Amino acid sequence: MDKLLIQGPTTLSGDVEISGAKNAALPILMCSLLSSDVLELSNLPDLHDIKTTKKLLQAMGVEITDGKNTVLLRAKSITSYEAPYEMVKTMRASILVLGPLLSRFGEARVSMPGGCAIGSRPVDIHIKGLEAMGALIKISHGYIDASCAHLPGKRLQGAKIFMDQVTVTGTENLMMAAVLADGITTLDNSAREPEIVDLGMCLKKMGAKIEGLGSDRIVVEGVRNLHSANHTIMFDRIEAGTYLVAAAMTGGKVVCRNVDPTKMEAIIQKLLECGVHIESTKESITIKSDKKIKAVNITTAPYPGFPTDMQAQFMALNTVADGVGEITESIFENRFMHVQELQRMGAVIDIKHNTAIIRGEENLEGARVMATDLRASAGLVLAGLVAKGTTQIDRIYHLDRGYEDLEAKLNRLGANIKRVS
């Protein structure tokens, strides 16, 4: 099993190209199931989760042709409507085949999802929404069995759906289900993330009729068929945020390219509160830091609030910042598992319920630590960049799920990171 060895402390400087967004690419790959025509996607990140998704789609009969950061998908002859446990257990985004399969083919069998152990992420909102559209759903032996066989034309029916809580994957699944449904579907209390907008834009290019993207009410008028389209995956705002925090902690000047700063306002605002200097253009963000950063208080919230996926990175920042910072996690109940690993490096952190109180220390020390989930892994890497001595991070397969060439990109900025088996 691979691990990272990080020699610190270091100062980062230079340019870094931000990859396509994992959280946009995964649902957009799934929407290939909605048409028998070719879907061409570009700016696709090279990640483990992307490879897993392709294997899942191929197992269903989707024809896939890979290029450099591009892929052609054609779901002309689907041979299976099942997403088996073996493929779903490592990646909860696999639940996103449920809506497209049910919408186009009238049936689906999907294993209950797995993924990171950061807390409960129930799929009951997905199921309630599909049942409101007329689907018959049964859960047994760890599988979701869904059918539209009893409905006119075996088609889902448009419905008014209110989601009890804001859910990204729930919004994506129900939006994809609605594009081929009979009638109009209204999704109230929808998630507003840019990745959902990106999925909606791809669906519209395929011929879907969708209004309200980026708001808490999405209205979808079902159509009979979707057609071929070309779409470029949006940039990964969490990857960009991770490099910006790395620059803030280590000092120097770093330019993130291939980004849209307007989609990162919550992250940028917290970095400005830290005392760094930031300049933005339409496609880049430049950060300058002298390492003298101030602690910040953060409460995670659905977009446009502060993203939970950046919580661990700012936790690392607060460990070396001046003052005391409080981070409240309001999305997932188990997302402080990186705290004990940071404490091994000398961080001073107290936990009270869902709030972490971090007292900044001038120096962290390198230590052997273990990654517990994707974003926790990134937080530990950032801590390793500023710690004295060598930091060894075990179980970095989490990192490979969501960061493309992380150590290579950081090394080009001046880090000293080696991957060893």
Tab-separated table of C-alpha atoms in Angstrom:
chain	number	residue	atom	x	y	z
A	1	MET	CA	0.000	0.000	0.000
A	2	ASP	CA	1.386	3.413	-1.000
A	3	LYS	CA	2.302	6.131	1.474
A	4	LEU	CA	3.643	9.673	1.263
A	5	LEU	CA	6.852	10.959	2.830
A	6	ILE	CA	6.845	14.737	3.236
A	7	GLN	CA	9.945	16.673	4.227
A	8	GLY	CA	9.181	20.026	5.798
A	9	PRO	CA	9.006	22.858	6.303
A	10	THR	CA	8.888	24.313	2.811
A	11	THR	CA	7.781	27.408	0.895
A	12	LEU	CA	5.582	27.056	-2.175
A	13	SER	CA	5.719	29.233	-5.273
A	14	GLY	CA	4.743	28.938	-8.923
A	15	ASP	CA	1.721	28.088	-11.076
A	16	VAL	CA	-0.620	25.106	-10.707
A	17	GLU	CA	-3.222	23.947	-13.217
A	18	ILE	CA	-6.448	22.924	-11.525
A	19	SER	CA	-8.054	19.726	-12.832
A	20	GLY	CA	-11.673	18.979	-13.655
A	21	ALA	CA	-14.039	18.579	-10.716
A	22	LYS	CA	-14.564	15.077	-9.375
A	23	ASN	CA	-17.909	16.080	-7.888
A	24	ALA	CA	-19.121	17.286	-11.282
A	25	ALA	CA	-17.557	14.534	-13.386
A	26	LEU	CA	-19.135	11.628	-11.484
A	27	PRO	CA	-22.818	12.541	-12.015
A	28	ILE	CA	-22.122	13.742	-15.556
A	29	LEU	CA	-20.593	10.351	-16.402
A	30	MET	CA	-23.766	8.717	-15.035
A	31	CYS	CA	-26.033	10.851	-17.227
A	32	SER	CA	-24.595	9.025	-20.254
A	33	LEU	CA	-27.129	6.315	-19.327
A	34	LEU	CA	-29.941	8.671	-20.360
A	35	SER	CA	-29.243	8.503	-24.110
A	36	SER	CA	-28.337	5.973	-26.795
A	37	ASP	CA	-26.215	8.630	-28.516
A	38	VAL	CA	-22.583	9.550	-27.855
A	39	LEU	CA	-21.698	11.837	-24.948
A	40	GLU	CA	-18.239	13.394	-25.244
A	41	LEU	CA	-16.692	14.767	-22.056
A	42	SER	CA	-13.454	16.730	-21.728
A	43	ASN	CA	-11.387	18.061	-18.797
A	44	LEU	CA	-12.012	14.747	-17.065
A	45	PRO	CA	-9.723	14.312	-14.026
A	46	ASP	CA	-7.554	11.204	-13.738
A	47	LEU	CA	-8.830	9.865	-10.404
A	48	HIS	CA	-9.558	6.499	-8.855
A	49	ASP	CA	-13.263	7.349	-8.456
A	50	ILE	CA	-13.485	8.222	-12.156
A	51	LYS	CA	-11.963	4.852	-13.086
A	52	THR	CA	-14.390	3.071	-10.760
A	53	THR	CA	-17.331	4.872	-12.386
A	54	LYS	CA	-16.168	3.901	-15.866
A	55	LYS	CA	-15.884	0.242	-14.801
A	56	LEU	CA	-19.401	0.371	-13.387
A	57	LEU	CA	-20.820	1.868	-16.584
A	58	GLN	CA	-18.944	-0.633	-18.744
A	59	ALA	CA	-20.307	-3.483	-16.645
A	60	MET	CA	-23.776	-2.209	-17.563
A	61	GLY	CA	-22.945	-2.191	-21.262
A	62	VAL	CA	-21.864	1.405	-21.870
A	63	GLU	CA	-19.265	1.675	-24.642
A	64	ILE	CA	-16.355	3.842	-23.473
A	65	THR	CA	-13.475	5.223	-25.535
A	66	ASP	CA	-10.764	7.056	-23.617
A	67	GLY	CA	-8.585	9.911	-24.845
A	68	LYS	CA	-6.308	12.359	-23.045
A	69	ASN	CA	-8.547	13.960	-20.404
A	70	THR	CA	-11.513	13.081	-22.619
A	71	VAL	CA	-13.946	10.206	-22.891
A	72	LEU	CA	-16.644	9.108	-25.324
A	73	LEU	CA	-19.589	7.243	-23.791
A	74	ARG	CA	-22.442	5.504	-25.584
A	75	ALA	CA	-25.183	3.651	-23.745
A	76	LYS	CA	-26.808	2.197	-26.854
A	77	SER	CA	-27.154	-1.403	-25.700
A	78	ILE	CA	-27.424	-1.680	-21.927
A	79	THR	CA	-27.005	-5.284	-20.808
A	80	SER	CA	-27.502	-4.847	-17.063
A	81	TYR	CA	-29.569	-2.573	-14.862
A	82	GLU	CA	-27.624	-3.502	-11.738
A	83	ALA	CA	-24.912	-1.690	-9.783
A	84	PRO	CA	-23.433	-4.524	-7.685
A	85	TYR	CA	-22.060	-4.239	-4.167
A	86	GLU	CA	-18.507	-5.011	-5.314
A	87	MET	CA	-18.416	-1.771	-7.312
A	88	VAL	CA	-20.615	0.412	-5.126
A	89	LYS	CA	-18.986	-0.312	-1.753
A	90	THR	CA	-15.979	1.963	-2.333
A	91	MET	CA	-17.832	4.934	-3.834
A	92	ARG	CA	-21.191	6.197	-2.690
A	93	ALA	CA	-21.629	8.258	-5.894
A	94	SER	CA	-22.609	4.952	-7.531
A	95	ILE	CA	-26.130	5.620	-6.208
A	96	LEU	CA	-26.362	8.142	-9.071
A	97	VAL	CA	-27.105	5.379	-11.593
A	98	LEU	CA	-30.485	4.864	-9.917
A	99	GLY	CA	-32.270	7.895	-11.370
A	100	PRO	CA	-31.005	7.544	-14.964
A	101	LEU	CA	-31.661	3.772	-15.154
A	102	LEU	CA	-35.175	4.133	-13.774
A	103	SER	CA	-35.942	7.101	-16.020
A	104	ARG	CA	-34.793	5.566	-19.310
A	105	PHE	CA	-35.295	1.833	-18.794
A	106	GLY	CA	-37.962	1.666	-16.108
A	107	GLU	CA	-35.992	-0.545	-13.742
A	108	ALA	CA	-32.853	-0.516	-11.613
A	109	ARG	CA	-31.124	-2.587	-8.963
A	110	VAL	CA	-28.514	-0.693	-6.988
A	111	SER	CA	-26.539	-1.725	-3.935
A	112	MET	CA	-26.776	0.558	-0.932
A	113	PRO	CA	-23.722	2.842	-1.172
A	114	GLY	CA	-20.456	2.937	0.770
A	115	GLY	CA	-17.607	5.441	0.518
A	116	CYS	CA	-15.791	7.551	3.112
A	117	ALA	CA	-16.562	6.937	6.782
A	118	ILE	CA	-17.318	10.602	7.508
A	119	GLY	CA	-20.879	10.075	8.693
A	120	SER	CA	-24.361	8.995	7.780
A	121	ARG	CA	-25.477	10.020	4.308
A	122	PRO	CA	-28.883	8.356	3.924
A	123	VAL	CA	-30.501	7.805	0.545
A	124	ASP	CA	-34.062	8.062	1.825
A	125	ILE	CA	-34.540	11.425	0.078
A	126	HIS	CA	-33.620	9.827	-3.259
A	127	ILE	CA	-36.112	7.035	-2.641
A	128	LYS	CA	-38.962	9.296	-1.460
A	129	GLY	CA	-38.513	11.484	-4.527
A	130	LEU	CA	-38.602	8.560	-6.947
A	131	GLU	CA	-41.643	7.125	-5.165
A	132	ALA	CA	-43.370	10.508	-5.575
A	133	MET	CA	-42.729	10.102	-9.315
A	134	GLY	CA	-44.544	6.757	-9.214
A	135	ALA	CA	-41.690	4.259	-8.856
A	136	LEU	CA	-42.171	1.096	-6.833
A	137	ILE	CA	-39.140	0.632	-4.611
A	138	LYS	CA	-38.183	-2.252	-2.365
A	139	ILE	CA	-35.084	-2.472	-0.190
A	140	SER	CA	-33.872	-5.939	0.718
A	141	HIS	CA	-30.554	-7.703	1.347
A	142	GLY	CA	-28.654	-4.419	0.932
A	143	TYR	CA	-30.093	-3.593	-2.496
A	144	ILE	CA	-32.526	-1.000	-3.808
A	145	ASP	CA	-34.891	-2.579	-6.362
A	146	ALA	CA	-36.899	-0.015	-8.325
A	147	SER	CA	-39.453	-0.403	-11.107
A	148	CYS	CA	-41.768	1.658	-13.324
A	149	ALA	CA	-43.354	-1.378	-15.014
A	150	HIS	CA	-46.817	-0.453	-13.682
A	151	LEU	CA	-46.726	3.136	-14.982
A	152	PRO	CA	-48.024	4.316	-18.402
A	153	GLY	CA	-45.303	3.631	-20.947
A	154	LYS	CA	-43.107	2.468	-18.037
A	155	ARG	CA	-42.217	6.159	-17.544
A	156	LEU	CA	-41.749	8.049	-14.319
A	157	GLN	CA	-44.388	10.736	-13.798
A	158	GLY	CA	-43.664	14.377	-13.110
A	159	ALA	CA	-44.219	15.397	-9.493
A	160	LYS	CA	-43.747	18.156	-6.944
A	161	ILE	CA	-40.967	17.061	-4.608
A	162	PHE	CA	-39.821	18.808	-1.439
A	163	MET	CA	-36.540	17.491	-0.105
A	164	ASP	CA	-36.456	17.400	3.710
A	165	GLN	CA	-32.827	18.474	3.764
A	166	VAL	CA	-30.417	19.918	1.234
A	167	THR	CA	-28.708	17.014	-0.528
A	168	VAL	CA	-26.312	17.231	-3.458
A	169	THR	CA	-26.573	13.643	-4.689
A	170	GLY	CA	-30.317	13.628	-4.012
A	171	THR	CA	-30.798	16.719	-6.167
A	172	GLU	CA	-28.626	15.210	-8.927
A	173	ASN	CA	-30.361	11.825	-8.888
A	174	LEU	CA	-33.874	13.275	-8.999
A	175	MET	CA	-32.956	15.831	-11.656
A	176	MET	CA	-31.594	13.076	-13.907
A	177	ALA	CA	-34.677	10.959	-13.222
A	178	ALA	CA	-36.966	13.861	-14.166
A	179	VAL	CA	-35.477	14.680	-17.586
A	180	LEU	CA	-37.205	11.701	-19.268
A	181	ALA	CA	-40.281	11.619	-16.998
A	182	ASP	CA	-43.802	12.252	-18.285
A	183	GLY	CA	-44.690	15.805	-17.276
A	184	ILE	CA	-43.144	18.504	-15.105
A	185	THR	CA	-41.113	17.823	-11.959
A	186	THR	CA	-40.425	20.513	-9.373
A	187	LEU	CA	-37.553	19.982	-6.926
A	188	ASP	CA	-37.872	22.289	-3.918
A	189	ASN	CA	-35.077	22.819	-1.356
A	190	SER	CA	-32.595	21.778	-4.051
A	191	ALA	CA	-28.857	21.959	-3.505
A	192	ARG	CA	-27.235	24.894	-5.302
A	193	GLU	CA	-23.647	23.701	-5.763
A	194	PRO	CA	-21.836	24.724	-8.980
A	195	GLU	CA	-21.339	21.012	-9.731
A	196	ILE	CA	-25.128	20.591	-9.910
A	197	VAL	CA	-25.306	23.516	-12.310
A	198	ASP	CA	-22.594	21.854	-14.406
A	199	LEU	CA	-24.595	18.615	-14.532
A	200	GLY	CA	-27.692	20.566	-15.529
A	201	MET	CA	-25.828	22.374	-18.310
A	202	CYS	CA	-24.660	19.043	-19.710
A	203	LEU	CA	-28.202	17.658	-19.589
A	204	LYS	CA	-29.500	20.762	-21.370
A	205	LYS	CA	-26.908	20.259	-24.117
A	206	MET	CA	-28.347	16.735	-24.475
A	207	GLY	CA	-31.824	18.194	-24.978
A	208	ALA	CA	-33.225	18.310	-21.447
A	209	LYS	CA	-35.529	21.146	-20.398
A	210	ILE	CA	-34.379	22.472	-17.031
A	211	GLU	CA	-34.945	25.812	-15.302
A	212	GLY	CA	-33.762	27.173	-11.966
A	213	LEU	CA	-30.209	25.788	-11.918
A	214	GLY	CA	-28.271	27.376	-9.074
A	215	SER	CA	-31.444	28.139	-7.092
A	216	ASP	CA	-33.317	26.141	-4.445
A	217	ARG	CA	-36.108	25.323	-6.913
A	218	ILE	CA	-35.318	23.332	-10.046
A	219	VAL	CA	-38.083	22.730	-12.596
A	220	VAL	CA	-37.687	19.945	-15.165
A	221	GLU	CA	-40.027	19.351	-18.094
A	222	GLY	CA	-39.610	15.777	-19.241
A	223	VAL	CA	-38.746	14.991	-22.870
A	224	ARG	CA	-38.961	11.750	-24.860
A	225	ASN	CA	-35.294	11.370	-25.736
A	226	LEU	CA	-31.909	12.944	-25.173
A	227	HIS	CA	-29.262	13.198	-27.899
A	228	SER	CA	-25.483	13.452	-28.326
A	229	ALA	CA	-23.548	16.333	-26.807
A	230	ASN	CA	-20.068	17.653	-25.988
A	231	HIS	CA	-19.371	19.017	-22.536
A	232	THR	CA	-16.324	20.306	-20.651
A	233	ILE	CA	-16.227	19.440	-16.951
A	234	MET	CA	-15.910	22.486	-14.657
A	235	PHE	CA	-12.806	23.069	-12.531
A	236	ASP	CA	-12.416	21.452	-9.113
A	237	ARG	CA	-12.999	24.233	-6.578
A	238	ILE	CA	-11.958	21.969	-3.672
A	239	GLU	CA	-8.640	21.146	-5.328
A	240	ALA	CA	-8.093	24.855	-5.979
A	241	GLY	CA	-8.958	25.678	-2.380
A	242	THR	CA	-6.503	23.065	-1.135
A	243	TYR	CA	-3.601	24.654	-3.060
A	244	LEU	CA	-4.597	28.126	-1.895
A	245	VAL	CA	-4.537	26.998	1.741
A	246	ALA	CA	-1.179	25.283	1.146
A	247	ALA	CA	0.222	28.561	-0.151
A	248	ALA	CA	-1.226	30.513	2.785
A	249	MET	CA	0.382	28.119	5.292
A	250	THR	CA	3.798	27.816	3.658
A	251	GLY	CA	4.237	31.321	2.278
A	252	GLY	CA	5.334	32.395	-1.181
A	253	LYS	CA	3.241	33.161	-4.234
A	254	VAL	CA	1.056	30.595	-6.002
A	255	VAL	CA	-1.173	31.061	-9.052
A	256	CYS	CA	-4.108	28.662	-9.521
A	257	ARG	CA	-5.135	28.511	-13.177
A	258	ASN	CA	-8.263	27.164	-14.932
A	259	VAL	CA	-10.561	28.392	-12.154
A	260	ASP	CA	-13.628	30.632	-11.769
A	261	PRO	CA	-13.158	32.746	-8.604
A	262	THR	CA	-16.880	33.561	-8.425
A	263	LYS	CA	-17.546	29.940	-7.458
A	264	MET	CA	-15.060	30.094	-4.567
A	265	GLU	CA	-16.184	33.183	-2.685
A	266	ALA	CA	-16.645	31.510	0.726
A	267	ILE	CA	-13.132	30.007	0.569
A	268	ILE	CA	-11.522	33.216	-0.676
A	269	GLN	CA	-13.232	35.271	2.037
A	270	LYS	CA	-11.829	33.056	4.808
A	271	LEU	CA	-8.350	33.240	3.293
A	272	LEU	CA	-8.561	37.038	3.236
A	273	GLU	CA	-9.526	36.924	6.918
A	274	CYS	CA	-6.288	34.998	7.487
A	275	GLY	CA	-4.356	38.030	6.268
A	276	VAL	CA	-3.075	36.823	2.896
A	277	HIS	CA	-3.204	38.855	-0.319
A	278	ILE	CA	-5.367	37.556	-3.175
A	279	GLU	CA	-5.779	38.789	-6.745
A	280	SER	CA	-8.250	37.247	-9.200
A	281	THR	CA	-8.931	37.267	-12.917
A	282	LYS	CA	-11.719	35.462	-14.767
A	283	GLU	CA	-9.623	32.275	-14.937
A	284	SER	CA	-7.018	32.514	-12.180
A	285	ILE	CA	-6.441	33.217	-8.497
A	286	THR	CA	-3.069	34.471	-7.202
A	287	ILE	CA	-2.277	34.214	-3.494
A	288	LYS	CA	0.669	35.823	-1.681
A	289	SER	CA	1.522	34.897	1.890
A	290	ASP	CA	4.331	35.617	4.359
A	291	LYS	CA	3.249	32.723	6.642
A	292	LYS	CA	1.972	35.199	9.245
A	293	ILE	CA	-1.629	34.082	9.168
A	294	LYS	CA	-4.485	34.655	11.607
A	295	ALA	CA	-6.815	31.959	12.916
A	296	VAL	CA	-10.345	31.964	11.464
A	297	ASN	CA	-13.738	30.731	12.639
A	298	ILE	CA	-15.688	28.518	10.236
A	299	THR	CA	-19.096	26.859	10.147
A	300	THR	CA	-19.653	24.465	7.261
A	301	ALA	CA	-22.888	24.863	5.316
A	302	PRO	CA	-24.434	23.955	1.952
A	303	TYR	CA	-23.405	26.149	-0.979
A	304	PRO	CA	-23.007	29.127	-1.091
A	305	GLY	CA	-21.817	28.588	2.497
A	306	PHE	CA	-18.406	27.277	3.478
A	307	PRO	CA	-17.883	23.774	1.981
A	308	THR	CA	-17.465	20.819	4.318
A	309	ASP	CA	-14.891	19.479	1.861
A	310	MET	CA	-12.544	22.340	2.860
A	311	GLN	CA	-12.941	21.902	6.611
A	312	ALA	CA	-9.917	19.634	7.164
A	313	GLN	CA	-7.638	21.924	5.149
A	314	PHE	CA	-8.573	24.979	7.209
A	315	MET	CA	-8.194	22.876	10.359
A	316	ALA	CA	-4.567	22.353	9.325
A	317	LEU	CA	-4.195	26.078	8.645
A	318	ASN	CA	-5.526	27.014	12.082
A	319	THR	CA	-2.991	24.720	13.778
A	320	VAL	CA	-0.168	27.084	12.718
A	321	ALA	CA	-2.111	30.375	12.681
A	322	ASP	CA	-1.940	33.161	15.262
A	323	GLY	CA	-4.755	32.919	17.799
A	324	VAL	CA	-7.646	30.554	18.429
A	325	GLY	CA	-9.990	29.370	15.686
A	326	GLU	CA	-13.241	27.454	15.976
A	327	ILE	CA	-14.498	25.130	13.259
A	328	THR	CA	-18.078	23.881	13.492
A	329	GLU	CA	-19.031	20.932	11.273
A	330	SER	CA	-22.759	21.064	10.500
A	331	ILE	CA	-22.907	18.608	7.578
A	332	PHE	CA	-21.327	15.307	8.707
A	333	GLU	CA	-21.116	14.008	12.252
A	334	ASN	CA	-17.878	12.011	11.889
A	335	ARG	CA	-15.716	14.497	10.038
A	336	PHE	CA	-13.205	15.227	12.790
A	337	MET	CA	-11.295	11.959	12.507
A	338	HIS	CA	-8.217	13.857	11.315
A	339	VAL	CA	-7.994	15.700	14.650
A	340	GLN	CA	-6.156	12.923	16.492
A	341	GLU	CA	-3.705	12.618	13.598
A	342	LEU	CA	-2.971	16.358	13.666
A	343	GLN	CA	-2.510	16.069	17.442
A	344	ARG	CA	0.224	13.502	16.802
A	345	MET	CA	2.058	16.294	14.960
A	346	GLY	CA	1.742	18.682	17.914
A	347	ALA	CA	-1.535	20.424	17.075
A	348	VAL	CA	-3.537	21.744	20.039
A	349	ILE	CA	-7.175	20.922	19.331
A	350	ASP	CA	-10.148	20.405	21.662
A	351	ILE	CA	-13.462	18.920	20.526
A	352	LYS	CA	-16.795	19.993	21.969
A	353	HIS	CA	-19.710	18.268	20.267
A	354	ASN	CA	-19.456	19.297	16.587
A	355	THR	CA	-16.965	22.137	17.148
A	356	ALA	CA	-13.180	21.945	17.103
A	357	ILE	CA	-11.268	24.636	19.001
A	358	ILE	CA	-7.761	25.039	17.572
A	359	ARG	CA	-4.996	26.962	19.323
A	360	GLY	CA	-2.315	27.897	16.843
A	361	GLU	CA	1.214	26.649	17.469
A	362	GLU	CA	4.288	28.126	15.835
A	363	ASN	CA	5.642	24.721	14.893
A	364	LEU	CA	4.263	21.293	14.062
A	365	GLU	CA	6.518	18.233	14.097
A	366	GLY	CA	6.686	15.527	11.481
A	367	ALA	CA	5.143	12.214	12.542
A	368	ARG	CA	3.634	9.027	11.173
A	369	VAL	CA	-0.082	9.613	10.607
A	370	MET	CA	-2.967	7.824	8.928
A	371	ALA	CA	-5.454	9.188	6.412
A	372	THR	CA	-9.064	8.445	7.359
A	373	ASP	CA	-10.928	9.960	4.414
A	374	LEU	CA	-10.327	11.978	1.265
A	375	ARG	CA	-10.263	15.523	2.642
A	376	ALA	CA	-8.627	14.490	5.926
A	377	SER	CA	-5.779	13.189	3.752
A	378	ALA	CA	-5.372	16.622	2.184
A	379	GLY	CA	-5.329	18.285	5.604
A	380	LEU	CA	-2.525	15.996	6.738
A	381	VAL	CA	-0.503	16.759	3.596
A	382	LEU	CA	-0.813	20.486	4.297
A	383	ALA	CA	0.307	19.964	7.885
A	384	GLY	CA	3.270	17.947	6.634
A	385	LEU	CA	4.356	20.818	4.386
A	386	VAL	CA	4.884	23.110	7.380
A	387	ALA	CA	5.987	20.535	9.992
A	388	LYS	CA	9.630	20.161	11.014
A	389	GLY	CA	11.113	16.874	9.826
A	390	THR	CA	9.493	13.977	7.995
A	391	THR	CA	5.777	13.258	7.959
A	392	GLN	CA	4.654	9.822	6.778
A	393	ILE	CA	1.027	9.545	5.671
A	394	ASP	CA	-0.384	6.021	5.421
A	395	ARG	CA	-3.527	4.881	3.546
A	396	ILE	CA	-3.221	7.563	0.868
A	397	TYR	CA	-5.527	5.662	-1.468
A	398	HIS	CA	-8.100	8.121	-0.109
A	399	LEU	CA	-6.121	10.948	-1.735
A	400	ASP	CA	-6.132	9.228	-5.114
A	401	ARG	CA	-9.935	9.222	-5.055
A	402	GLY	CA	-10.090	12.999	-5.332
A	403	TYR	CA	-6.750	14.635	-6.198
A	404	GLU	CA	-5.009	14.272	-9.541
A	405	ASP	CA	-1.189	14.099	-9.224
A	406	LEU	CA	-1.229	15.892	-5.867
A	407	GLU	CA	2.382	15.213	-4.918
A	408	ALA	CA	3.642	15.999	-8.434
A	409	LYS	CA	1.827	19.339	-8.491
A	410	LEU	CA	3.049	20.255	-5.010
A	411	ASN	CA	6.630	19.229	-5.869
A	412	ARG	CA	6.546	21.540	-8.884
A	413	LEU	CA	5.660	24.320	-6.444
A	414	GLY	CA	8.686	23.506	-4.281
A	415	ALA	CA	7.501	20.769	-1.923
A	416	ASN	CA	9.572	17.682	-1.083
A	417	ILE	CA	7.153	14.747	-1.286
A	418	LYS	CA	7.882	11.131	-2.202
A	419	ARG	CA	5.414	8.324	-2.800
A	420	VAL	CA	6.666	4.940	-1.617
A	421	SER	CA	5.124	1.472	-1.537
